[in-house]
Short mmCIF file of C-alpha atoms in Angstrom, two decimals:
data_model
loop_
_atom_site.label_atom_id
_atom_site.label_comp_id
_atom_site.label_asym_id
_atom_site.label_seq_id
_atom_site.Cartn_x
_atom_site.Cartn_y
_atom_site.Cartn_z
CA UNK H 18 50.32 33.81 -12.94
CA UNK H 19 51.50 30.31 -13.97
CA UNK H 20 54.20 30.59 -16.56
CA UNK H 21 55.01 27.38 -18.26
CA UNK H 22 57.76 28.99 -20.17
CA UNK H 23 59.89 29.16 -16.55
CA UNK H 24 59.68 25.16 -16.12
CA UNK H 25 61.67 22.43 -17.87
CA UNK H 26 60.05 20.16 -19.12
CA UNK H 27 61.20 16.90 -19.74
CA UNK H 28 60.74 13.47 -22.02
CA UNK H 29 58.90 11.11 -19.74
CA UNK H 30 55.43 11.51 -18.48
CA UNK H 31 54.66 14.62 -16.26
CA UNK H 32 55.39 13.69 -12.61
CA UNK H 33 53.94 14.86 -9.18
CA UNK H 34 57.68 16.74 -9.02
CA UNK H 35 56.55 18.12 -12.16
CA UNK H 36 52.84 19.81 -11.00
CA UNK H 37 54.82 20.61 -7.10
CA UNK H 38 57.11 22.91 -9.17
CA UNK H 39 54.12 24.70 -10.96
CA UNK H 40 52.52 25.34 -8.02
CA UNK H 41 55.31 26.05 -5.89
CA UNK H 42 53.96 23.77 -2.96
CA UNK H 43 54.82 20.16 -2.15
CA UNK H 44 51.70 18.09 -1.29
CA UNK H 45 50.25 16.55 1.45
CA UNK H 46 47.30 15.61 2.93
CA UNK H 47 45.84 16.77 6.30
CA UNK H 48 43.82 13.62 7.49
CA UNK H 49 41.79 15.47 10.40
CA UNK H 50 40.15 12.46 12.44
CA UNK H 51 38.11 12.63 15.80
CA UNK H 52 34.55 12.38 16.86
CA UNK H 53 31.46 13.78 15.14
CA UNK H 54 31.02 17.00 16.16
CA UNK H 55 34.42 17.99 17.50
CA UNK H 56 34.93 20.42 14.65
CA UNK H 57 37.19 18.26 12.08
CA UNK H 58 34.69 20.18 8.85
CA UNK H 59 34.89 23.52 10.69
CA UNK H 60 38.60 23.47 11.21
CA UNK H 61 39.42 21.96 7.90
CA UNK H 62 37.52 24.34 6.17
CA UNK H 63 39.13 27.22 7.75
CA UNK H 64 42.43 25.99 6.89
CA UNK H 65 41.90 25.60 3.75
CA UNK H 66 40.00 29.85 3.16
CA UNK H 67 43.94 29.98 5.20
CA UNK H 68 45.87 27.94 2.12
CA UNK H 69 44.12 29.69 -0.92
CA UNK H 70 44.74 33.24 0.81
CA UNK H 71 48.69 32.37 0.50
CA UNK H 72 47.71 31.25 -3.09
CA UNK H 73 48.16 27.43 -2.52
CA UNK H 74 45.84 24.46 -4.12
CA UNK H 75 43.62 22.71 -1.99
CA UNK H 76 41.24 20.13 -1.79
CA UNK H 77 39.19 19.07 0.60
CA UNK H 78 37.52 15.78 0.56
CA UNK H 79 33.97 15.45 3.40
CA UNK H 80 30.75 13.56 3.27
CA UNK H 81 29.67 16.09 1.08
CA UNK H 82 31.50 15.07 -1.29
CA UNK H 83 32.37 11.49 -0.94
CA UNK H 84 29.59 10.09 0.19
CA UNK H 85 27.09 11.21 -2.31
CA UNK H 86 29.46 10.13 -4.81
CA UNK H 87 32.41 8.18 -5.32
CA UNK H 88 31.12 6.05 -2.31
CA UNK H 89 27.41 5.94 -2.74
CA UNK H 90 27.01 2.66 -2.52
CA UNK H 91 28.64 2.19 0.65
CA UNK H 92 26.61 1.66 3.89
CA UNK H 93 27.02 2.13 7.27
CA UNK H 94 28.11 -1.44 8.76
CA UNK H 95 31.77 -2.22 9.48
CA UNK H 96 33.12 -3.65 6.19
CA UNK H 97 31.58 -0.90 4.32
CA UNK H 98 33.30 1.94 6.43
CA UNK H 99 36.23 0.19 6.03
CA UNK H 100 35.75 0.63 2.68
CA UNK H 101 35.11 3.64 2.39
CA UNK H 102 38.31 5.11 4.40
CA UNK H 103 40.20 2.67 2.17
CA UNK H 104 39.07 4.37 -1.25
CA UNK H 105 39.11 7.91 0.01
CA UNK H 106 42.71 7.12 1.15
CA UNK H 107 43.02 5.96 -2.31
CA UNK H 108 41.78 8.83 -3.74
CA UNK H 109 44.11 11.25 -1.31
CA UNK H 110 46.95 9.15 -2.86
CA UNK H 111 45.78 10.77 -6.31
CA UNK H 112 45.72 13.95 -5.04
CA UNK H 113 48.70 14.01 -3.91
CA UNK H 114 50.60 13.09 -7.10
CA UNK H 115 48.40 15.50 -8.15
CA UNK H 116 50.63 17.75 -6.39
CA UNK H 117 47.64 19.09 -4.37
CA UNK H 118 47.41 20.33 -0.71
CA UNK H 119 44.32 17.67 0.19
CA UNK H 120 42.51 17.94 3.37
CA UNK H 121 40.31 15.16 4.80
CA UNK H 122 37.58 15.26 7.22
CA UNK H 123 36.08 11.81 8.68
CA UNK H 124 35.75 10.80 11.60
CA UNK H 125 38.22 7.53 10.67
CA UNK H 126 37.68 5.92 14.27
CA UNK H 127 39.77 2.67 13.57
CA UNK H 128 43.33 2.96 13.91
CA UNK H 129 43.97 0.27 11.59
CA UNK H 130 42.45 2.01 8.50
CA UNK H 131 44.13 5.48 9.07
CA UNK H 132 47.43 3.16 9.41
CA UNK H 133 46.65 1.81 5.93
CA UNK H 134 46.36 5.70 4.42
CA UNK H 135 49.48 6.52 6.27
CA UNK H 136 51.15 3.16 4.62
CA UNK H 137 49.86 4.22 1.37
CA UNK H 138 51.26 7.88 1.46
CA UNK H 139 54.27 7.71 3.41
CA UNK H 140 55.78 10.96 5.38
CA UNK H 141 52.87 13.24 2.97
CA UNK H 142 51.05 11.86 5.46
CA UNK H 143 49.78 14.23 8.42
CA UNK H 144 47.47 12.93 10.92
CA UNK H 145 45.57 15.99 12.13
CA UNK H 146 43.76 14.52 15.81
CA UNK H 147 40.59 16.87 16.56
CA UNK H 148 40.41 16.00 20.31
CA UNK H 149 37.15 16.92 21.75
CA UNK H 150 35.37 15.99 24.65
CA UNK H 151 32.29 13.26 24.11
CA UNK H 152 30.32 15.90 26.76
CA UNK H 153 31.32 18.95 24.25
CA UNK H 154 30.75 16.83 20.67
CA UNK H 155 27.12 15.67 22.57
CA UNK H 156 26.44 19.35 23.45
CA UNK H 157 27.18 20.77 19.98
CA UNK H 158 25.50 17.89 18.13
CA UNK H 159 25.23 19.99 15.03
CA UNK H 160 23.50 17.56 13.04
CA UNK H 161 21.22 16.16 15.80
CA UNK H 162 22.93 12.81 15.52
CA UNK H 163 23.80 12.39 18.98
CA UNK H 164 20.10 12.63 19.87
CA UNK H 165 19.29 10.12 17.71
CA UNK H 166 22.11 7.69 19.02
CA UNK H 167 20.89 8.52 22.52
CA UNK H 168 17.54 7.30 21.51
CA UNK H 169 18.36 4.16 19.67
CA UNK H 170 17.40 5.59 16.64
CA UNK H 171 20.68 5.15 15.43
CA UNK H 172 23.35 2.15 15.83
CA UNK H 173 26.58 2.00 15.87
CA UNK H 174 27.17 5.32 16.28
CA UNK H 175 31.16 6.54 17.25
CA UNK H 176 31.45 7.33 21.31
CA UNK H 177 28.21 5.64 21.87
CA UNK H 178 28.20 1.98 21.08
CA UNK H 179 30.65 2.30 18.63
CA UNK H 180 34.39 2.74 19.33
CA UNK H 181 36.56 5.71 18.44
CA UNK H 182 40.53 4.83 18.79
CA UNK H 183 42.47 8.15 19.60
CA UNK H 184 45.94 7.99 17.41
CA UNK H 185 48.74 7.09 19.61
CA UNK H 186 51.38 9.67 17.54
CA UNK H 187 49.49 11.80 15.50
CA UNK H 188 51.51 14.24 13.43
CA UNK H 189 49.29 17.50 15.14
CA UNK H 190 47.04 17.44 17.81
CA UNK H 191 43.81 20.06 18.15
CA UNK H 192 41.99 20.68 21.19
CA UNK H 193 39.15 21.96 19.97
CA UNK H 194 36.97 22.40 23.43
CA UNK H 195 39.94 24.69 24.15
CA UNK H 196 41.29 26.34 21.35
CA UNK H 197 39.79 29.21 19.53
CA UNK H 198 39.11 28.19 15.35
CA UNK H 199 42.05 30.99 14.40
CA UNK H 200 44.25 29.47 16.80
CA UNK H 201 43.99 25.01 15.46
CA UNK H 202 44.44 26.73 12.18
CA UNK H 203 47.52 28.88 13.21
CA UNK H 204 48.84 25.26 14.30
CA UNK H 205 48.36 23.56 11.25
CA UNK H 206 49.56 26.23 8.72
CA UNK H 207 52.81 26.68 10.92
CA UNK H 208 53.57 22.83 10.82
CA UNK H 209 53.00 23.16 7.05
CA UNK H 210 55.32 26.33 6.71
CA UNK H 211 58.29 24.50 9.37
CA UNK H 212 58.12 21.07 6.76
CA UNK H 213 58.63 23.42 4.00
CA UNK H 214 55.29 22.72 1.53
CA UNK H 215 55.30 26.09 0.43
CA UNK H 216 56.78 29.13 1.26
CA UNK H 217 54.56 32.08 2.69
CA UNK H 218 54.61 34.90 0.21
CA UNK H 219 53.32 37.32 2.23
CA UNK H 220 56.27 37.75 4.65
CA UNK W 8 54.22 32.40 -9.50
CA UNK W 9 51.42 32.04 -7.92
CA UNK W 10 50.24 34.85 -5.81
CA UNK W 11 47.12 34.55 -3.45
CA UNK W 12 47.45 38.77 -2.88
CA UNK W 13 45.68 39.17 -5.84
CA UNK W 14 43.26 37.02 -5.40
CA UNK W 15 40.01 38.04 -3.46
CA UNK W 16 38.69 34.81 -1.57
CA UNK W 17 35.15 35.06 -0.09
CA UNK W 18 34.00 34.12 3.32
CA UNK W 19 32.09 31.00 2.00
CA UNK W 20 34.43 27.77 1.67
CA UNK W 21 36.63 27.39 -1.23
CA UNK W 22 35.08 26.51 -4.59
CA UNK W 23 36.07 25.43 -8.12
CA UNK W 24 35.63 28.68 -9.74
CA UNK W 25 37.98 29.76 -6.86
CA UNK W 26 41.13 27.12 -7.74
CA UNK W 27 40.28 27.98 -11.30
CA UNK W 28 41.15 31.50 -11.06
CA UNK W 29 43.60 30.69 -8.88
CA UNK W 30 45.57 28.20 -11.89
CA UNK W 31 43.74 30.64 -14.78
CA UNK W 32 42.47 27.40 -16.08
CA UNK W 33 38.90 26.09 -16.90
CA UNK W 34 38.71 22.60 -15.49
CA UNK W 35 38.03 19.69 -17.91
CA UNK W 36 37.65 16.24 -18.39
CA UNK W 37 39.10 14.39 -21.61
CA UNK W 38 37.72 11.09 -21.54
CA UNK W 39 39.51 9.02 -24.57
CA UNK W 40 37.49 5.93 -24.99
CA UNK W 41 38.97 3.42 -28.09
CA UNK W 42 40.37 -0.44 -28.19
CA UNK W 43 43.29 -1.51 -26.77
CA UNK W 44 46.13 -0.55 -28.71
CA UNK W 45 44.45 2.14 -30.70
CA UNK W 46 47.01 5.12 -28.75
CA UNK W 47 44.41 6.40 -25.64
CA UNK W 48 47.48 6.77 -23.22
CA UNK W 49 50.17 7.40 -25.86
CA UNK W 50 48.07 10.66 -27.32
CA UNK W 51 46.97 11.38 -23.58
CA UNK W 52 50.49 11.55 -22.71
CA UNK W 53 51.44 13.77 -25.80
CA UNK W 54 48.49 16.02 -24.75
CA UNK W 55 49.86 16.20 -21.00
CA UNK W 56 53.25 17.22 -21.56
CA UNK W 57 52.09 20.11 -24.06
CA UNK W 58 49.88 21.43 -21.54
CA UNK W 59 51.88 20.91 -19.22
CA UNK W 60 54.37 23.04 -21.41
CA UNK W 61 51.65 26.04 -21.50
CA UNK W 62 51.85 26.12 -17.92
CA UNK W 63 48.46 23.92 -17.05
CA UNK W 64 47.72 21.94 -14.32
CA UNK W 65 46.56 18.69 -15.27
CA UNK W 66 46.41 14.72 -13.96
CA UNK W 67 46.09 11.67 -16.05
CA UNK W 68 44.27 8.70 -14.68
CA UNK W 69 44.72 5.38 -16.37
CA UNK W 70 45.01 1.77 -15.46
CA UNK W 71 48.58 2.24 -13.51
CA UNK W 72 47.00 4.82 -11.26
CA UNK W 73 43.72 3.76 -10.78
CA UNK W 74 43.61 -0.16 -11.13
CA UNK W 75 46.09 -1.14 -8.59
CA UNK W 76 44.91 1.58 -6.36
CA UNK W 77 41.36 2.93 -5.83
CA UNK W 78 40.04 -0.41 -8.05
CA UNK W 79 42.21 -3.19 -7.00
CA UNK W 80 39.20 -4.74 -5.70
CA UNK W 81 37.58 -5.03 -9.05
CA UNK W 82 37.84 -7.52 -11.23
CA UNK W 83 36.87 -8.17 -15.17
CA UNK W 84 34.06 -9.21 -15.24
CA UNK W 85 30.61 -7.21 -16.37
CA UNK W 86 29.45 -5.79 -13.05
CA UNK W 87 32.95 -5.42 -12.17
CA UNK W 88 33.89 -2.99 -15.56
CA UNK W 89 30.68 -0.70 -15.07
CA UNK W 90 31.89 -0.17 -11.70
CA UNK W 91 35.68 0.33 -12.96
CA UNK W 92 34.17 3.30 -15.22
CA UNK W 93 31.93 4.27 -12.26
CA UNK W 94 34.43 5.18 -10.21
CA UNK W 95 36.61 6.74 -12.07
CA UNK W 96 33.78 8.85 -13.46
CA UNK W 97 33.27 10.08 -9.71
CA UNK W 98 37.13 10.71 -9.29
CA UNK W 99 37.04 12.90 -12.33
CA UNK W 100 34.31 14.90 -10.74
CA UNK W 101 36.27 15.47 -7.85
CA UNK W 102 39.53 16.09 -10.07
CA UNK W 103 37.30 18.58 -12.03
CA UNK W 104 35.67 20.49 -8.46
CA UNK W 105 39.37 20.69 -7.36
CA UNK W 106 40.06 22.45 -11.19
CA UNK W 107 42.80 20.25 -12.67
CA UNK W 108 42.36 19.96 -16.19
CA UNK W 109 42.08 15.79 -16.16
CA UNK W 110 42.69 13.35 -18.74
CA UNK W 111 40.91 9.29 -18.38
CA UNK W 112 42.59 6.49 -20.39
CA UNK W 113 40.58 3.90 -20.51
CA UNK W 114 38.69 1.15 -22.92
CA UNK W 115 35.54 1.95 -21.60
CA UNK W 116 33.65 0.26 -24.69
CA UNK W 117 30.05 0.70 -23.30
CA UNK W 118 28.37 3.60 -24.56
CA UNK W 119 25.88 3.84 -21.28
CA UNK W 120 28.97 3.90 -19.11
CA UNK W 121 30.49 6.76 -20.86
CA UNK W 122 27.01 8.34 -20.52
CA UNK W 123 26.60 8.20 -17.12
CA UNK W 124 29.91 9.97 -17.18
CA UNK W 125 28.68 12.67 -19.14
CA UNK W 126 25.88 13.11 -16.69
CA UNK W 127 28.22 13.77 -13.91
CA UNK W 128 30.03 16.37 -15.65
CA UNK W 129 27.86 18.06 -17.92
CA UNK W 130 29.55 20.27 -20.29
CA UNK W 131 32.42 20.03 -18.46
CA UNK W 132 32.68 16.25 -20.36
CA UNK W 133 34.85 15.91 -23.67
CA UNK W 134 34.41 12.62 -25.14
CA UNK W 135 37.90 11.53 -27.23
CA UNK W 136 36.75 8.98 -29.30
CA UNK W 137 40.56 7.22 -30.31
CA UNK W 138 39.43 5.60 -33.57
CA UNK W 139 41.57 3.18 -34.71
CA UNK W 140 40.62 -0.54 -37.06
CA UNK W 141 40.66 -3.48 -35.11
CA UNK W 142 43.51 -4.96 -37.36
CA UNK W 143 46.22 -1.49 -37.05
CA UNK W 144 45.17 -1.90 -32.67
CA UNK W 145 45.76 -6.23 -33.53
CA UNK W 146 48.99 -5.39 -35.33
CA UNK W 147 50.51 -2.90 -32.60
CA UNK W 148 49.21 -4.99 -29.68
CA UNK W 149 51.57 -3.43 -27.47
CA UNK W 150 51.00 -5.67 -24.36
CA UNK W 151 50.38 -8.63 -26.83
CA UNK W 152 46.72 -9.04 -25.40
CA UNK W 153 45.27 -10.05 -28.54
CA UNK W 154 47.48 -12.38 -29.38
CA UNK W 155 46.40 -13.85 -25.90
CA UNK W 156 42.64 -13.35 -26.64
CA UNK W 157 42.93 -14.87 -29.81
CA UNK W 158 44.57 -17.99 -28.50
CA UNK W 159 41.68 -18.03 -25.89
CA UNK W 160 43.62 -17.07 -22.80
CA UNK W 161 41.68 -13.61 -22.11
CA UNK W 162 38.15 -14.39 -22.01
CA UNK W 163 36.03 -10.99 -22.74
CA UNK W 164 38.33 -9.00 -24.99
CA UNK W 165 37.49 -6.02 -26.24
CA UNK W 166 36.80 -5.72 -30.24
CA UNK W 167 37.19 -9.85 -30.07
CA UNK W 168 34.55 -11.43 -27.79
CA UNK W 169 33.44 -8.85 -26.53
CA UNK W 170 31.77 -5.60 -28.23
CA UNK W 171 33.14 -2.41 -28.23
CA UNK W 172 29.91 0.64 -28.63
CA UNK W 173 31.61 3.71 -31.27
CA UNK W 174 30.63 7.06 -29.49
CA UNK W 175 27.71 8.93 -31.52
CA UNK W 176 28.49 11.91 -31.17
CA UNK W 177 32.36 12.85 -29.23
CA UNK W 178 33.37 15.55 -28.95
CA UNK W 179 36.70 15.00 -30.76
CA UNK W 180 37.68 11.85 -33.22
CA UNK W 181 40.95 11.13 -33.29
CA UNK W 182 42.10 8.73 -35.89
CA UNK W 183 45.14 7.34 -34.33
CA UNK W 184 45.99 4.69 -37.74
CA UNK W 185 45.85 7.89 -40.05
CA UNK W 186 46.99 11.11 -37.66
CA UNK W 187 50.46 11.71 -35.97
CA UNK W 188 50.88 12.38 -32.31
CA UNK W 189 51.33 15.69 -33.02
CA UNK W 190 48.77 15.90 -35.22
CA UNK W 191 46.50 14.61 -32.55
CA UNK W 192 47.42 16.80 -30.01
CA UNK W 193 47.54 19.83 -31.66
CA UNK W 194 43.83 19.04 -32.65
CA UNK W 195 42.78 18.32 -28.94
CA UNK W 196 44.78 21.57 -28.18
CA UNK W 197 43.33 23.44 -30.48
CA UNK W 198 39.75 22.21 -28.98
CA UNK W 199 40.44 23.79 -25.90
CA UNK W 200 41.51 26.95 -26.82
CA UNK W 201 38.38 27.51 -29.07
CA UNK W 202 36.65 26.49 -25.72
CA UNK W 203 38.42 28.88 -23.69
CA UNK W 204 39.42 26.52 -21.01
CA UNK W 205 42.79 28.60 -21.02
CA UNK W 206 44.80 31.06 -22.67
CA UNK W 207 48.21 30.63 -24.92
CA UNK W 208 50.33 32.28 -23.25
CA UNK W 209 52.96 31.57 -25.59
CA UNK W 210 51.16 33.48 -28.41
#
């Protein structure tokens, strides 16, 4: 399906230009941010089942993956959050050369550190805002963690005692206490499709 | 070129062996380990471009990517390197979930690093060992770091003051003071046909 014999390759070093015109996408990286619970794993997940149906590269970076990992040693206090957006921005910026559609989902509540990935990656940067109600994210509570927060049992905790800064311009906005799962991702794969990172081969 | 119609996703999220049938590649890791000097980027770079020519996605990480980026907070020193290698270790796994075939250029003279790297990865892990004699890597010195070393102005230099742990057993030796490029690549190459990581489509 991928034919190197129909790309040119040149002299220097291979090039993100280079792996965009394998895969016949130009990359970018979806930086969903928003409260815990307000659907930024769900939605970002079914964007990306969305992407590798019209045969593009993905990647999506969580917790999951992340935290258990590359940023193990990383607490929870405020100069270890910080850096952990900082080296998962880092590691988008990667990605990206890598010439791979990368999708993030954090819940990134300082505006300052989603300003730094958006210095480091320039207009590949798309700020994907999962808005959510604090009621709806505290009724969901998927992982119980708003419980916990209620009780003291955990500090710090974003939209408790811990801020959450909604982005003032973000690229895409999802309401997701409103808007069915089919429909955020019908948003997001249409703002892809208008900004011209791939081309849908199935029309 | 490449199609997602003829690709069958699942209803679970998207998974390695998913972007590897998706870029009809095997994702791999070759970590080249060797002195400074001894041709780890140079040979990384000639292996690149010819995959690159057979139509394989790939990304190279080495000190221009990685150490003014992700570890720009890391210095020289000894906790400082085994966190260097750590790092990049974890980036590799990501590189190889996301199913780039990835290439690491890097000293990385301690043999427990390199382990711990091949711990992460499994047999997913090729081990380059870049053999090359001190004096050929002291005569090249292309960034003149052993002249600086020698004079005393880098503290810590590899194969000088500082040891440098020969892999036991690597996957593939390269011996960079005896082999050409090509010679080395087409060895490497060769490796990961036998290993069915992809298939010459050129043949």
């Amino acid at each position: 399906m991928i034919h190197g014999k129909n790309i040119v390759w040149h002299d220097t070093n291979i090039k993100q230009e280079d792996r965009e015109a394998l895969l016949q996408q130009k990359s970018v990286v979806l930086w969903f941010t928003g409260l815990s619970g307000s659907g930024k794993s769900t939605i970002a997940n079914a964007v990306e089942k969305r992407l590798a149906a019209l045969g593009r590269l993905t990647y999506l970076l969580d917790g999951d993956n992340v935290r258990h990992g590359l940023n193990k040693d990383l607490g929870f206090g405020v100069s270890d959050r910080v850096e952990n957006i900082r080296r998962i921005a880092e590691v988008c910026k990667l990605f990206l050369d890598a010439g791979i559609i990368t999708l993030t989902a954090f819940i990134s509540p300082l505006a300052a550190d989603r300003e730094n990935a958006r210095q480091l990656m320039g207009d590949r940067f798309i700020e994907v805002f999962v808005d959510c109600s604090l009621k709806a994210c505290e009724s969901r509570d998927p992982k119980g963690l708003y419980k916990k927060a209620r009780a003291g049992e955990i500090k710090d905790f974003t939209g408790i005692d811990s801020p959450y800064e909604k982005p003032v311009n973000p690229e895409i906005v999802i309401i997701s206490d409103k808007q069915s799962i089919e429909d955020c991702v019908d948003d997001i794969i249409n703002y892809l499709l208008a900004q011209g990172h791939f081309k849908d081969v199935t029309l």
